[in-house]
Amino acid sequence: MLVLRLLNVVAPAYFLCISLVTFVLQIFVFIPSMFRDPSTTPLFSPALLHGALFLFLSANALGNYVLVIQNSPEDLGKDLNLGRGAEVADWLDGSRSLGSALPSTHFCRLCARVTQRHDHHCFFTGNCIGSRNMRNFIMFCLYTSLACLDSLVAGMAYISATLSMSFADPLAFLTLLPHSISQFFSGALLSSEMFVILMLYLWLGIGLACAGFCCHQMLLILRGQTRYQVRKGMVVRAQPWRENLQEVFGKKWLLGLLIPVQNVESSCRRQKEK
């Protein structure tokens, strides 16, 4: 439990550190290297377009990240008077359930609260993911993967120009790391260049992980399930996939794709209104 609490603090700090390093490399290293002659650079040059695209992706990723933290799932334990030790212990060992009135209700040990439509606890945000912040979490994963892909392409272009190498061969990227390590210890490669090469593989790993997680989460949403329900083997009420999408993304889903906005409606609030 102590390790999980420590991870809950370290993971968000790690993500913010990687985001800061990525922003610095893009703005002060990659984009300036694209300007060969600033005095003759047209308005819609590749460098300016790339910079605008990166800022758009970064703003959406960071904005949805903040909204995931702000829109914490509601603590149903306050309404259920779960403050006594015996009742909380029932939630801890999973022996208590509220039935169909509160589907997939779960007590999170790290957040110390009972949440409805609990999906999972995200260590990189230090928060539980539920009905109130599911859409922002998916948008956070989507734009993080796109920002990593953008940084990967820009970094490869920078390394290609700096080291005068070509990535036309697919094996060139796979052999880049071991070849660079040998050159670094032999003194033929600068530490700054080695750092950029290491970041390339880090962006690739984070981008693939976020993209895979986003696709898996979308598949569960189309089925009307959460990860917690799948893990516990719970049976969900079958309904059309369009309704499942609307429960998460709302009617103004297109706006959420372009800018980070708060999920106004949630299934928890709708059930309370009923």
Tab-separated table of C-alpha atoms in Angstrom, residues 24 45 79 82-83 85 107 113 122 133 136 138 144 150 191-192 218-220 222 229-230 241 259 262 271:
chain	number	residue	atom	x	y	z
A	24	VAL	CA	11.624	22.869	-24.151
A	45	SER	CA	6.365	27.777	-43.318
A	79	ASP	CA	-24.362	10.057	1.250
A	82	LEU	CA	-19.760	4.974	5.362
A	83	GLY	CA	-17.708	6.710	8.008
A	85	GLY	CA	-15.028	1.393	10.554
A	107	PHE	CA	-14.202	1.949	-2.759
A	113	ARG	CA	-13.878	7.362	-1.349
A	122	CYS	CA	-4.912	6.429	-12.806
A	133	ASN	CA	-13.933	12.599	-15.964
A	136	ASN	CA	-11.411	14.124	-20.375
A	138	ILE	CA	-9.755	9.657	-23.085
A	144	THR	CA	-0.742	12.807	-25.361
A	150	ASP	CA	4.677	14.825	-33.271
A	191	SER	CA	25.558	14.357	-24.501
A	192	SER	CA	22.802	16.641	-25.830
A	218	MET	CA	-13.142	3.248	-26.464
A	219	LEU	CA	-13.940	-0.426	-27.057
A	220	LEU	CA	-15.212	-0.743	-23.484
A	222	LEU	CA	-18.930	1.043	-27.049
A	229	GLN	CA	-16.962	-4.284	-14.438
A	230	VAL	CA	-14.888	-6.456	-16.760
A	241	TRP	CA	-23.552	1.779	-28.841
A	259	ILE	CA	-10.781	22.164	-26.975
A	262	GLN	CA	-15.692	19.958	-18.835
A	271	GLN	CA	-29.464	8.965	-12.033
